[in-house]
């Protein structure tokens, strides 16, 4: 070191004196990139930074002999770097930087006898990147890595890319799991950043992360499609004796879709705008929720309804306990085997509408009665022997003042849904993928 530093008055804190600014020739070798923490908008980069400059105070040649190279590696390189002037290079877009020191200091100093100095060091940096997730997961993130000086302005120190070597290289031995790394051509001329009236020289490395859509096809898109398809199974399940099954299927698919949306968004940054994946999730959720609404509509319109008012010739009347049944239209709850029916107004829903058989429709002994705690209509029953006075009054009060309303025929609603829901979902997928693929490619 004493041979290299040939002057006792050498001051490592003073920048080399030259005609004009000191030129720092820079080249970068990227060893690895990742992981990429999208929730924090940070990517990790591991690299070698090599800087070259000229310091006339270290020139010990006589001007005729070829320059000799002196190498200082590891700990000796770290000690030499602490004894000579080294540019105060900083990374402007980095939140945290780590300098490798194990098992030895990853630092080299090469000094030529003509005063040329090459300083190489290894850094691992947590670089920040403002990511635009509008087209996520069909997006391409453009980040930059900026090198500048902390103290010296552009009149004292000028950063330049090294012309004799590739300015930015990357290792071929690393692959990102969900991104493809693309390095744009580094800016050949240094940019100037203006800060408090002072301009600083800087170099910018543009890095592009092209996301692989295939990962999210398996992780998000296909599961969402399958959840929507599962919700269509209810269209093929008959409503009769299957109400609990269809209700459970509808609620389960809705909750599963909500869980998928929540778990996916937990891995992404909190942003105020809608992502492309959010649009698709909302489309799928609309179809799942629509299947549940379709089943609710079937249950509502197929339920027999009763309305107070005058009776007409379409209605079945029970003006008294011994009244007659005068209509042969569809009546909810009485089957063709002349079995008892349950009146929905007494808390238990009856079967679907069936026609009375002729013998029952013309039977004058058909009366309302109670069986096993339920109010039912029976044909051919003696009114005086079956009902108590309180039961007669209850039956007359409940049935004599209401009229039966024909139920809506909803048997074809499931049939229509079997075709409409898949066709609309396929159309929505075609529009979605064409729109976002076209816009994402145009933006990139």
Short mmCIF file of N, CA and C in Angstrom, two decimals, residues 190-313:
data_model
loop_
_atom_site.label_atom_id
_atom_site.label_comp_id
_atom_site.label_asym_id
_atom_site.label_seq_id
_atom_site.Cartn_x
_atom_site.Cartn_y
_atom_site.Cartn_z
N UNK A 190 -25.79 9.79 -19.48
CA UNK A 190 -26.21 9.99 -18.10
C UNK A 190 -27.30 11.04 -18.04
N UNK A 191 -28.27 10.78 -17.20
CA UNK A 191 -29.32 11.74 -16.97
C UNK A 191 -28.92 12.67 -15.83
N UNK A 192 -29.56 13.80 -15.78
CA UNK A 192 -29.28 14.77 -14.73
C UNK A 192 -30.51 14.90 -13.85
N UNK A 193 -30.29 14.79 -12.56
CA UNK A 193 -31.36 14.98 -11.60
C UNK A 193 -31.10 16.26 -10.83
N UNK A 194 -32.10 17.09 -10.76
CA UNK A 194 -31.97 18.41 -10.13
C UNK A 194 -32.48 18.32 -8.71
N UNK A 195 -31.62 18.65 -7.75
CA UNK A 195 -31.99 18.54 -6.35
C UNK A 195 -31.42 19.74 -5.59
N UNK A 196 -32.29 20.57 -5.05
CA UNK A 196 -31.91 21.76 -4.29
C UNK A 196 -30.94 22.65 -5.09
N UNK A 197 -31.25 22.82 -6.33
CA UNK A 197 -30.44 23.70 -7.17
C UNK A 197 -29.16 23.09 -7.68
N UNK A 198 -28.92 21.79 -7.43
CA UNK A 198 -27.69 21.12 -7.84
C UNK A 198 -28.04 19.95 -8.72
N UNK A 199 -27.33 19.77 -9.81
CA UNK A 199 -27.55 18.65 -10.73
C UNK A 199 -26.56 17.54 -10.42
N UNK A 200 -27.06 16.31 -10.39
CA UNK A 200 -26.24 15.14 -10.11
C UNK A 200 -26.32 14.20 -11.30
N UNK A 201 -25.21 13.60 -11.64
CA UNK A 201 -25.16 12.63 -12.72
C UNK A 201 -25.69 11.29 -12.22
N UNK A 202 -26.34 10.57 -13.11
CA UNK A 202 -26.88 9.27 -12.73
C UNK A 202 -26.99 8.37 -13.95
N UNK A 203 -27.00 7.08 -13.68
CA UNK A 203 -27.22 6.06 -14.69
C UNK A 203 -28.45 5.25 -14.32
N UNK A 204 -29.21 4.84 -15.31
CA UNK A 204 -30.47 4.14 -15.08
C UNK A 204 -30.47 2.82 -15.84
N UNK A 205 -30.80 1.75 -15.11
CA UNK A 205 -30.97 0.43 -15.71
C UNK A 205 -32.46 0.12 -15.73
N UNK A 206 -33.02 -0.05 -16.90
CA UNK A 206 -34.44 -0.37 -17.04
C UNK A 206 -34.61 -1.90 -17.07
N UNK A 207 -35.45 -2.39 -16.17
CA UNK A 207 -35.70 -3.83 -16.05
C UNK A 207 -37.19 -4.08 -16.27
N UNK A 208 -37.51 -5.05 -17.11
CA UNK A 208 -38.90 -5.40 -17.40
C UNK A 208 -39.19 -6.80 -16.89
N UNK A 209 -40.31 -6.93 -16.21
CA UNK A 209 -40.77 -8.22 -15.72
C UNK A 209 -42.05 -8.58 -16.47
N UNK A 210 -41.94 -9.54 -17.36
CA UNK A 210 -43.09 -10.00 -18.14
C UNK A 210 -43.70 -11.20 -17.42
N UNK A 211 -44.93 -11.05 -16.94
CA UNK A 211 -45.54 -12.07 -16.11
C UNK A 211 -46.06 -13.24 -16.94
N UNK A 212 -45.87 -14.45 -16.40
CA UNK A 212 -46.41 -15.65 -17.03
C UNK A 212 -47.87 -15.81 -16.61
N UNK A 213 -48.77 -15.85 -17.59
CA UNK A 213 -50.19 -15.99 -17.29
C UNK A 213 -50.54 -17.43 -16.93
N UNK A 214 -49.73 -18.39 -17.38
CA UNK A 214 -50.05 -19.79 -17.15
C UNK A 214 -50.16 -20.13 -15.67
N UNK A 215 -49.35 -19.49 -14.83
CA UNK A 215 -49.42 -19.76 -13.39
C UNK A 215 -50.79 -19.37 -12.84
N UNK A 216 -51.30 -18.23 -13.24
CA UNK A 216 -52.58 -17.76 -12.71
C UNK A 216 -53.76 -18.47 -13.37
N UNK A 217 -53.54 -19.05 -14.55
CA UNK A 217 -54.58 -19.89 -15.12
C UNK A 217 -54.87 -21.08 -14.22
N UNK A 218 -53.81 -21.69 -13.69
CA UNK A 218 -53.98 -22.84 -12.80
C UNK A 218 -54.35 -22.43 -11.39
N UNK A 219 -53.92 -21.24 -10.97
CA UNK A 219 -54.11 -20.83 -9.58
C UNK A 219 -55.42 -20.10 -9.36
N UNK A 220 -55.92 -19.37 -10.35
CA UNK A 220 -57.09 -18.51 -10.13
C UNK A 220 -58.19 -18.70 -11.18
N UNK A 221 -57.83 -18.65 -12.46
CA UNK A 221 -58.85 -18.64 -13.50
C UNK A 221 -59.60 -19.98 -13.59
N UNK A 222 -58.86 -21.07 -13.68
CA UNK A 222 -59.53 -22.38 -13.80
C UNK A 222 -60.35 -22.72 -12.56
N UNK A 223 -59.85 -22.50 -11.32
CA UNK A 223 -60.72 -22.72 -10.15
C UNK A 223 -61.98 -21.89 -10.19
N UNK A 224 -61.89 -20.63 -10.62
CA UNK A 224 -63.10 -19.81 -10.71
C UNK A 224 -64.08 -20.36 -11.74
N UNK A 225 -63.56 -20.83 -12.89
CA UNK A 225 -64.44 -21.45 -13.89
C UNK A 225 -65.13 -22.69 -13.34
N UNK A 226 -64.39 -23.52 -12.62
CA UNK A 226 -64.98 -24.74 -12.09
C UNK A 226 -66.05 -24.43 -11.05
N UNK A 227 -65.85 -23.41 -10.24
CA UNK A 227 -66.86 -23.03 -9.25
C UNK A 227 -68.15 -22.61 -9.95
N UNK A 228 -68.02 -21.85 -11.04
CA UNK A 228 -69.20 -21.44 -11.80
C UNK A 228 -69.91 -22.66 -12.39
N UNK A 229 -69.16 -23.59 -12.93
CA UNK A 229 -69.77 -24.79 -13.51
C UNK A 229 -70.45 -25.64 -12.45
N UNK A 230 -69.87 -25.73 -11.27
CA UNK A 230 -70.50 -26.49 -10.19
C UNK A 230 -71.83 -25.88 -9.80
N UNK A 231 -71.91 -24.55 -9.84
CA UNK A 231 -73.18 -23.90 -9.49
C UNK A 231 -74.29 -24.24 -10.48
N UNK A 232 -73.94 -24.70 -11.69
CA UNK A 232 -74.96 -25.08 -12.68
C UNK A 232 -75.53 -26.45 -12.43
N UNK A 233 -74.93 -27.23 -11.54
CA UNK A 233 -75.46 -28.57 -11.28
C UNK A 233 -76.89 -28.51 -10.75
N UNK A 234 -77.22 -27.40 -10.08
CA UNK A 234 -78.57 -27.28 -9.54
C UNK A 234 -79.64 -27.24 -10.60
N UNK A 235 -79.28 -26.83 -11.83
CA UNK A 235 -80.28 -26.80 -12.91
C UNK A 235 -80.71 -28.20 -13.32
N UNK A 236 -79.90 -29.20 -13.03
CA UNK A 236 -80.20 -30.57 -13.42
C UNK A 236 -80.76 -31.39 -12.26
N UNK A 237 -80.92 -30.75 -11.11
CA UNK A 237 -81.50 -31.41 -9.95
C UNK A 237 -82.96 -30.98 -9.85
N UNK A 238 -83.85 -31.91 -9.84
CA UNK A 238 -85.26 -31.57 -9.73
C UNK A 238 -85.57 -30.86 -8.42
N UNK A 239 -86.52 -29.94 -8.48
CA UNK A 239 -86.86 -29.18 -7.27
C UNK A 239 -87.59 -30.04 -6.27
N UNK A 240 -88.33 -31.03 -6.73
CA UNK A 240 -89.11 -31.86 -5.83
C UNK A 240 -88.17 -32.70 -4.97
N UNK A 241 -88.32 -32.56 -3.66
CA UNK A 241 -87.54 -33.30 -2.67
C UNK A 241 -86.04 -33.01 -2.75
N UNK A 242 -85.63 -31.90 -3.39
CA UNK A 242 -84.22 -31.56 -3.51
C UNK A 242 -83.93 -30.12 -3.10
N UNK A 243 -84.86 -29.50 -2.40
CA UNK A 243 -84.66 -28.11 -1.99
C UNK A 243 -83.44 -27.94 -1.09
N UNK A 244 -83.22 -28.77 -0.07
CA UNK A 244 -82.01 -28.59 0.75
C UNK A 244 -80.72 -28.76 -0.04
N UNK A 245 -80.71 -29.70 -0.98
CA UNK A 245 -79.49 -29.93 -1.76
C UNK A 245 -79.16 -28.72 -2.63
N UNK A 246 -80.16 -28.17 -3.29
CA UNK A 246 -79.91 -27.03 -4.16
C UNK A 246 -79.54 -25.79 -3.36
N UNK A 247 -80.18 -25.59 -2.23
CA UNK A 247 -79.85 -24.44 -1.38
C UNK A 247 -78.41 -24.55 -0.88
N UNK A 248 -78.01 -25.74 -0.45
CA UNK A 248 -76.65 -25.94 0.04
C UNK A 248 -75.63 -25.74 -1.07
N UNK A 249 -75.94 -26.23 -2.27
CA UNK A 249 -75.04 -26.07 -3.40
C UNK A 249 -74.86 -24.59 -3.75
N UNK A 250 -75.95 -23.84 -3.76
CA UNK A 250 -75.86 -22.42 -4.11
C UNK A 250 -75.06 -21.62 -3.09
N UNK A 251 -75.33 -21.82 -1.82
CA UNK A 251 -74.61 -21.08 -0.78
C UNK A 251 -73.13 -21.47 -0.75
N UNK A 252 -72.84 -22.75 -0.93
CA UNK A 252 -71.44 -23.21 -0.89
C UNK A 252 -70.62 -22.62 -2.03
N UNK A 253 -71.17 -22.58 -3.22
CA UNK A 253 -70.42 -22.00 -4.35
C UNK A 253 -70.19 -20.51 -4.16
N UNK A 254 -71.16 -19.80 -3.60
CA UNK A 254 -70.98 -18.37 -3.34
C UNK A 254 -69.87 -18.14 -2.33
N UNK A 255 -69.87 -18.89 -1.24
CA UNK A 255 -68.84 -18.73 -0.21
C UNK A 255 -67.47 -19.16 -0.73
N UNK A 256 -67.42 -20.19 -1.54
CA UNK A 256 -66.14 -20.62 -2.11
C UNK A 256 -65.57 -19.56 -3.04
N UNK A 257 -66.42 -18.94 -3.82
CA UNK A 257 -65.95 -17.87 -4.71
C UNK A 257 -65.43 -16.69 -3.91
N UNK A 258 -66.09 -16.33 -2.84
CA UNK A 258 -65.62 -15.23 -1.99
C UNK A 258 -64.28 -15.56 -1.35
N UNK A 259 -64.09 -16.81 -0.94
CA UNK A 259 -62.82 -17.22 -0.36
C UNK A 259 -61.69 -17.14 -1.37
N UNK A 260 -61.94 -17.56 -2.60
CA UNK A 260 -60.93 -17.48 -3.65
C UNK A 260 -60.54 -16.04 -3.92
N UNK A 261 -61.50 -15.14 -3.96
CA UNK A 261 -61.21 -13.72 -4.21
C UNK A 261 -60.38 -13.15 -3.07
N UNK A 262 -60.73 -13.48 -1.84
CA UNK A 262 -60.02 -12.92 -0.69
C UNK A 262 -58.58 -13.41 -0.62
N UNK A 263 -58.37 -14.70 -0.77
CA UNK A 263 -57.02 -15.25 -0.68
C UNK A 263 -56.12 -14.76 -1.81
N UNK A 264 -56.66 -14.53 -2.98
CA UNK A 264 -55.86 -14.02 -4.09
C UNK A 264 -55.45 -12.58 -3.86
N UNK A 265 -56.36 -11.75 -3.38
CA UNK A 265 -56.05 -10.33 -3.16
C UNK A 265 -55.12 -10.12 -1.99
N UNK A 266 -55.01 -11.09 -1.08
CA UNK A 266 -54.09 -10.94 0.05
C UNK A 266 -52.64 -10.93 -0.41
N UNK A 267 -52.34 -11.52 -1.55
CA UNK A 267 -50.97 -11.58 -2.06
C UNK A 267 -50.61 -10.39 -2.93
N UNK A 268 -51.55 -9.48 -3.14
CA UNK A 268 -51.34 -8.36 -4.04
C UNK A 268 -51.36 -7.05 -3.26
N UNK A 269 -50.76 -6.00 -3.81
CA UNK A 269 -50.77 -4.71 -3.11
C UNK A 269 -52.18 -4.14 -3.04
N UNK A 270 -52.41 -3.37 -2.00
CA UNK A 270 -53.71 -2.70 -1.84
C UNK A 270 -53.74 -1.48 -2.76
N UNK A 271 -54.57 -1.56 -3.76
CA UNK A 271 -54.65 -0.49 -4.75
C UNK A 271 -56.09 -0.03 -4.85
N UNK A 272 -56.25 1.18 -5.38
CA UNK A 272 -57.57 1.79 -5.43
C UNK A 272 -58.30 1.55 -6.75
N UNK A 273 -57.65 0.90 -7.69
CA UNK A 273 -58.28 0.66 -8.99
C UNK A 273 -58.53 -0.83 -9.18
N UNK A 274 -59.30 -1.15 -10.21
CA UNK A 274 -59.71 -2.53 -10.47
C UNK A 274 -58.69 -3.20 -11.38
N UNK A 275 -58.30 -4.42 -11.00
CA UNK A 275 -57.39 -5.20 -11.81
C UNK A 275 -58.17 -6.08 -12.78
N UNK A 276 -57.47 -6.60 -13.78
CA UNK A 276 -58.12 -7.49 -14.75
C UNK A 276 -58.63 -8.76 -14.07
N UNK A 277 -57.90 -9.25 -13.08
CA UNK A 277 -58.35 -10.44 -12.36
C UNK A 277 -59.60 -10.15 -11.54
N UNK A 278 -59.71 -8.93 -11.00
CA UNK A 278 -60.92 -8.56 -10.26
C UNK A 278 -62.15 -8.57 -11.17
N UNK A 279 -61.96 -8.11 -12.40
CA UNK A 279 -63.08 -8.11 -13.35
C UNK A 279 -63.55 -9.54 -13.61
N UNK A 280 -62.60 -10.45 -13.79
CA UNK A 280 -62.99 -11.84 -14.06
C UNK A 280 -63.65 -12.47 -12.84
N UNK A 281 -63.11 -12.21 -11.66
CA UNK A 281 -63.72 -12.73 -10.45
C UNK A 281 -65.15 -12.21 -10.27
N UNK A 282 -65.37 -10.94 -10.58
CA UNK A 282 -66.72 -10.39 -10.47
C UNK A 282 -67.67 -11.02 -11.48
N UNK A 283 -67.16 -11.32 -12.67
CA UNK A 283 -67.99 -12.01 -13.66
C UNK A 283 -68.40 -13.38 -13.14
N UNK A 284 -67.44 -14.13 -12.62
CA UNK A 284 -67.73 -15.47 -12.10
C UNK A 284 -68.67 -15.39 -10.90
N UNK A 285 -68.45 -14.43 -10.03
CA UNK A 285 -69.33 -14.29 -8.86
C UNK A 285 -70.76 -13.94 -9.28
N UNK A 286 -70.90 -13.15 -10.33
CA UNK A 286 -72.24 -12.79 -10.81
C UNK A 286 -72.98 -14.03 -11.30
N UNK A 287 -72.29 -14.92 -12.00
CA UNK A 287 -72.95 -16.13 -12.48
C UNK A 287 -73.27 -17.08 -11.34
N UNK A 288 -72.40 -17.19 -10.35
CA UNK A 288 -72.68 -18.05 -9.20
C UNK A 288 -73.86 -17.51 -8.41
N UNK A 289 -73.85 -16.21 -8.18
CA UNK A 289 -74.95 -15.60 -7.45
C UNK A 289 -76.24 -15.66 -8.26
N UNK A 290 -76.14 -15.53 -9.59
CA UNK A 290 -77.32 -15.64 -10.44
C UNK A 290 -77.95 -17.02 -10.36
N UNK A 291 -77.14 -18.08 -10.23
CA UNK A 291 -77.69 -19.43 -10.07
C UNK A 291 -78.48 -19.55 -8.77
N UNK A 292 -77.99 -18.92 -7.73
CA UNK A 292 -78.71 -18.95 -6.47
C UNK A 292 -80.01 -18.16 -6.55
N UNK A 293 -79.98 -17.03 -7.23
CA UNK A 293 -81.20 -16.23 -7.41
C UNK A 293 -82.22 -16.99 -8.25
N UNK A 294 -81.74 -17.73 -9.26
CA UNK A 294 -82.66 -18.51 -10.10
C UNK A 294 -83.40 -19.54 -9.27
N UNK A 295 -82.70 -20.19 -8.35
CA UNK A 295 -83.36 -21.18 -7.50
C UNK A 295 -84.34 -20.51 -6.54
N UNK A 296 -83.98 -19.34 -6.02
CA UNK A 296 -84.91 -18.62 -5.15
C UNK A 296 -86.17 -18.20 -5.90
N UNK A 297 -86.02 -17.81 -7.17
CA UNK A 297 -87.18 -17.43 -7.97
C UNK A 297 -88.10 -18.63 -8.20
N UNK A 298 -87.51 -19.80 -8.44
CA UNK A 298 -88.32 -21.01 -8.64
C UNK A 298 -89.12 -21.32 -7.38
N UNK A 299 -88.47 -21.24 -6.24
CA UNK A 299 -89.17 -21.53 -4.99
C UNK A 299 -90.29 -20.53 -4.73
N UNK A 300 -90.05 -19.27 -5.08
CA UNK A 300 -91.05 -18.24 -4.81
C UNK A 300 -92.27 -18.40 -5.71
N UNK A 301 -92.07 -18.56 -7.00
CA UNK A 301 -93.19 -18.59 -7.93
C UNK A 301 -93.91 -19.93 -7.94
N UNK A 302 -93.27 -20.99 -7.50
CA UNK A 302 -93.95 -22.28 -7.47
C UNK A 302 -94.70 -22.51 -6.17
N UNK A 303 -94.54 -21.65 -5.20
CA UNK A 303 -95.26 -21.80 -3.94
C UNK A 303 -96.70 -21.35 -4.11
N UNK A 304 -97.70 -22.13 -3.66
CA UNK A 304 -99.10 -21.72 -3.79
C UNK A 304 -99.37 -20.47 -2.98
N UNK A 305 -100.16 -19.58 -3.57
CA UNK A 305 -100.47 -18.32 -2.93
C UNK A 305 -101.98 -18.21 -2.69
N UNK A 306 -102.35 -17.52 -1.65
CA UNK A 306 -103.75 -17.34 -1.27
C UNK A 306 -104.02 -15.86 -1.12
N UNK A 307 -105.21 -15.48 -1.50
CA UNK A 307 -105.57 -14.08 -1.50
C UNK A 307 -107.00 -13.92 -1.01
N UNK A 308 -107.19 -12.95 -0.11
CA UNK A 308 -108.53 -12.68 0.35
C UNK A 308 -109.36 -12.04 -0.75
N UNK A 309 -110.66 -12.33 -0.74
CA UNK A 309 -111.53 -11.72 -1.72
C UNK A 309 -112.65 -12.65 -2.10
N UNK A 310 -113.43 -12.21 -3.10
CA UNK A 310 -114.53 -13.02 -3.57
C UNK A 310 -114.04 -14.24 -4.31
N UNK A 311 -114.84 -15.26 -4.28
CA UNK A 311 -114.53 -16.49 -5.01
C UNK A 311 -115.11 -16.39 -6.41
N UNK A 312 -114.46 -17.03 -7.32
CA UNK A 312 -115.00 -17.09 -8.68
C UNK A 312 -115.03 -18.54 -9.11
N UNK A 313 -115.36 -18.75 -10.38
CA UNK A 313 -115.56 -20.11 -10.83
C UNK A 313 -114.23 -20.86 -10.98
#
